[in-house]
GROMACS .gro file of C-alpha atoms in nm:
model
  186
    1UNK     CA    1   6.833   1.004   3.688
    2UNK     CA    2   6.841   0.670   3.505
    3UNK     CA    3   6.646   0.578   3.207
    4UNK     CA    4   6.474   0.289   3.404
    5UNK     CA    5   6.305   0.536   3.649
    6UNK     CA    6   6.209   0.759   3.336
    7UNK     CA    7   6.021   0.465   3.167
    8UNK     CA    8   5.806   0.392   3.468
    9UNK     CA    9   5.706   0.743   3.522
   10UNK     CA   10   5.422   0.893   3.302
   11UNK     CA   11   5.564   1.248   3.326
   12UNK     CA   12   5.818   1.407   3.113
   13UNK     CA   13   6.100   1.397   3.379
   14UNK     CA   14   6.389   1.363   3.133
   15UNK     CA   15   6.249   1.633   2.894
   16UNK     CA   16   6.525   1.887   2.901
   17UNK     CA   17   6.316   2.152   2.733
   18UNK     CA   18   6.061   2.133   3.012
   19UNK     CA   19   6.333   2.120   3.265
   20UNK     CA   20   6.497   2.435   3.134
   21UNK     CA   21   6.160   2.623   3.129
   22UNK     CA   22   6.077   2.514   3.484
   23UNK     CA   23   6.437   2.554   3.636
   24UNK     CA   24   6.365   2.882   3.816
   25UNK     CA   25   6.060   2.725   3.979
   26UNK     CA   26   6.250   2.417   4.122
   27UNK     CA   27   6.500   2.592   4.335
   28UNK     CA   28   6.314   2.512   4.662
   29UNK     CA   29   6.243   2.154   4.557
   30UNK     CA   30   6.601   2.016   4.560
   31UNK     CA   31   6.746   1.783   4.793
   32UNK     CA   32   7.082   1.850   4.950
   33UNK     CA   33   7.241   1.632   4.706
   34UNK     CA   34   7.104   1.830   4.420
   35UNK     CA   35   6.851   1.586   4.290
   36UNK     CA   36   6.479   1.673   4.268
   37UNK     CA   37   6.242   1.565   4.551
   38UNK     CA   38   5.921   1.380   4.473
   39UNK     CA   39   5.713   1.637   4.625
   40UNK     CA   40   5.716   1.840   4.301
   41UNK     CA   41   5.573   1.547   4.111
   42UNK     CA   42   5.297   1.511   4.367
   43UNK     CA   43   5.204   1.853   4.407
   44UNK     CA   44   5.315   2.015   4.070
   45UNK     CA   45   5.497   2.336   4.031
   46UNK     CA   46   5.393   2.627   4.217
   47UNK     CA   47   5.327   2.939   4.016
   48UNK     CA   48   5.247   2.770   3.674
   49UNK     CA   49   4.873   2.755   3.726
   50UNK     CA   50   4.846   3.082   3.947
   51UNK     CA   51   5.113   3.342   4.004
   52UNK     CA   52   4.974   3.408   4.353
   53UNK     CA   53   5.130   3.171   4.602
   54UNK     CA   54   4.944   3.071   4.913
   55UNK     CA   55   4.603   3.152   4.788
   56UNK     CA   56   4.338   2.882   4.872
   57UNK     CA   57   4.184   2.705   4.594
   58UNK     CA   58   3.818   2.798   4.497
   59UNK     CA   59   3.545   2.578   4.644
   60UNK     CA   60   3.362   2.527   4.311
   61UNK     CA   61   3.501   2.419   3.977
   62UNK     CA   62   3.392   2.536   3.638
   63UNK     CA   63   3.171   2.218   3.610
   64UNK     CA   64   2.984   2.282   3.922
   65UNK     CA   65   2.947   2.636   3.825
   66UNK     CA   66   2.802   2.572   3.470
   67UNK     CA   67   2.591   2.276   3.562
   68UNK     CA   68   2.351   2.302   3.873
   69UNK     CA   69   2.122   2.011   3.937
   70UNK     CA   70   1.759   2.100   3.872
   71UNK     CA   71   1.568   2.219   4.170
   72UNK     CA   72   1.334   2.007   4.346
   73UNK     CA   73   0.969   2.033   4.265
   74UNK     CA   74   0.805   2.337   4.429
   75UNK     CA   75   0.546   2.309   4.695
   76UNK     CA   76   0.212   2.351   4.536
   77UNK     CA   77   0.078   2.719   4.579
   78UNK     CA   78  -0.251   2.683   4.408
   79UNK     CA   79  -0.534   2.410   4.432
   80UNK     CA   80  -0.600   2.147   4.174
   81UNK     CA   81  -0.938   2.298   4.085
   82UNK     CA   82  -0.778   2.631   4.014
   83UNK     CA   83  -0.523   2.476   3.793
   84UNK     CA   84  -0.795   2.279   3.610
   85UNK     CA   85  -1.001   2.604   3.562
   86UNK     CA   86  -0.694   2.784   3.437
   87UNK     CA   87  -0.611   2.502   3.191
   88UNK     CA   88  -0.961   2.498   3.078
   89UNK     CA   89  -0.956   2.862   3.008
   90UNK     CA   90  -0.648   2.839   2.822
   91UNK     CA   91  -0.781   2.573   2.586
   92UNK     CA   92  -1.089   2.782   2.534
   93UNK     CA   93  -0.909   3.093   2.445
   94UNK     CA   94  -0.669   2.903   2.219
   95UNK     CA   95  -0.950   2.729   2.038
   96UNK     CA   96  -1.127   3.064   1.982
   97UNK     CA   97  -0.818   3.235   1.856
   98UNK     CA   98  -0.737   2.933   1.631
   99UNK     CA   99  -1.098   2.943   1.476
  100UNK     CA  100  -1.051   3.326   1.425
  101UNK     CA  101  -0.715   3.273   1.244
  102UNK     CA  102  -0.779   2.956   1.066
  103UNK     CA  103  -1.169   2.944   1.000
  104UNK     CA  104  -1.299   2.623   0.868
  105UNK     CA  105  -1.328   2.607   0.481
  106UNK     CA  106  -1.689   2.686   0.347
  107UNK     CA  107  -1.899   2.397   0.247
  108UNK     CA  108  -1.840   2.261  -0.092
  109UNK     CA  109  -2.106   2.341  -0.361
  110UNK     CA  110  -2.108   2.038  -0.594
  111UNK     CA  111  -2.338   2.209  -0.850
  112UNK     CA  112  -2.229   2.194  -1.205
  113UNK     CA  113  -2.225   2.489  -1.435
  114UNK     CA  114  -2.502   2.362  -1.653
  115UNK     CA  115  -2.725   2.290  -1.340
  116UNK     CA  116  -2.650   2.635  -1.203
  117UNK     CA  117  -2.703   2.833  -1.524
  118UNK     CA  118  -2.994   2.632  -1.669
  119UNK     CA  119  -3.210   2.588  -1.346
  120UNK     CA  120  -3.572   2.579  -1.405
  121UNK     CA  121  -3.791   2.808  -1.186
  122UNK     CA  122  -4.123   2.668  -1.305
  123UNK     CA  123  -4.359   2.395  -1.256
  124UNK     CA  124  -4.367   2.114  -1.507
  125UNK     CA  125  -4.723   2.053  -1.634
  126UNK     CA  126  -4.809   1.747  -1.850
  127UNK     CA  127  -5.015   1.835  -2.157
  128UNK     CA  128  -5.268   1.557  -2.227
  129UNK     CA  129  -5.233   1.400  -2.567
  130UNK     CA  130  -5.477   1.514  -2.835
  131UNK     CA  131  -5.463   1.174  -3.022
  132UNK     CA  132  -5.291   0.836  -3.012
  133UNK     CA  133  -4.925   0.847  -3.117
  134UNK     CA  134  -4.730   0.549  -3.245
  135UNK     CA  135  -4.346   0.580  -3.240
  136UNK     CA  136  -4.313   0.315  -3.516
  137UNK     CA  137  -4.538   0.475  -3.771
  138UNK     CA  138  -4.569   0.840  -3.701
  139UNK     CA  139  -4.340   1.077  -3.877
  140UNK     CA  140  -4.137   1.306  -3.699
  141UNK     CA  141  -4.228   1.679  -3.690
  142UNK     CA  142  -3.970   1.936  -3.789
  143UNK     CA  143  -3.920   2.265  -3.967
  144UNK     CA  144  -3.891   2.066  -4.295
  145UNK     CA  145  -4.205   1.853  -4.251
  146UNK     CA  146  -4.409   2.163  -4.156
  147UNK     CA  147  -4.272   2.370  -4.458
  148UNK     CA  148  -4.249   2.106  -4.720
  149UNK     CA  149  -4.480   2.274  -4.972
  150UNK     CA  150  -4.321   2.633  -4.927
  151UNK     CA  151  -3.950   2.516  -4.981
  152UNK     CA  152  -3.835   2.552  -5.338
  153UNK     CA  153  -3.636   2.295  -5.516
  154UNK     CA  154  -3.799   1.990  -5.369
  155UNK     CA  155  -3.918   1.713  -5.584
  156UNK     CA  156  -4.287   1.610  -5.587
  157UNK     CA  157  -4.430   1.459  -5.259
  158UNK     CA  158  -4.634   1.138  -5.332
  159UNK     CA  159  -4.663   0.961  -5.008
  160UNK     CA  160  -4.759   1.036  -4.653
  161UNK     CA  161  -4.389   1.058  -4.562
  162UNK     CA  162  -4.209   1.330  -4.764
  163UNK     CA  163  -3.864   1.197  -4.696
  164UNK     CA  164  -3.896   0.842  -4.834
  165UNK     CA  165  -3.707   0.717  -5.114
  166UNK     CA  166  -3.823   0.907  -5.431
  167UNK     CA  167  -3.667   0.827  -5.768
  168UNK     CA  168  -3.899   1.044  -5.968
  169UNK     CA  169  -3.642   1.306  -6.049
  170UNK     CA  170  -3.413   1.033  -6.210
  171UNK     CA  171  -3.667   0.788  -6.363
  172UNK     CA  172  -3.728   0.863  -6.742
  173UNK     CA  173  -4.073   0.979  -6.821
  174UNK     CA  174  -4.126   0.682  -7.076
  175UNK     CA  175  -4.085   0.418  -6.791
  176UNK     CA  176  -4.365   0.572  -6.569
  177UNK     CA  177  -4.643   0.314  -6.557
  178UNK     CA  178  -4.978   0.423  -6.392
  179UNK     CA  179  -4.803   0.682  -6.191
  180UNK     CA  180  -4.872   1.048  -6.245
  181UNK     CA  181  -4.608   1.252  -6.445
  182UNK     CA  182  -4.382   1.475  -6.233
  183UNK     CA  183  -4.461   1.834  -6.223
  184UNK     CA  184  -4.812   1.784  -6.400
  185UNK     CA  185  -4.657   1.685  -6.743
  186UNK     CA  186  -4.938   1.509  -6.941
   0.00000   0.00000   0.00000
């Protein structure tokens, strides 16, 4: 064999390791002059892929066995109405199961603590006023205005409003003009 024929070929013809490994398989592939025939390169070595000679190849390949085309759509065995009723039944049962396992949240109670704790369970009745009241001139009513005479340590009350400015406790007695002396001093 020449190097030029070896360059055109895509197989490893001049590979001496391959030739030595396959030498016992190439005895029947030699021409009378001792060179290899081309049949070996077209058909390959017998006995490398299968040790049984003369066996027919399998009709299906690995790809055909592992991938089968999807079957055609089957012929309808039930009617459209029955299919629609079945679908409606599935939806109804699934909605019932969904409501059973996931109930809707309870309605929110937007009532504050004050409104809840201090709710009034009575009717409001307006009491008619007993006399005219003026916000600007009337004195407010409190514990101190009601008990001004009973509280000890309070200076004398000279006006209608007991909480007005009263300087009687700090004014010297000699400076009192026509006013009455504090605590009944003559």
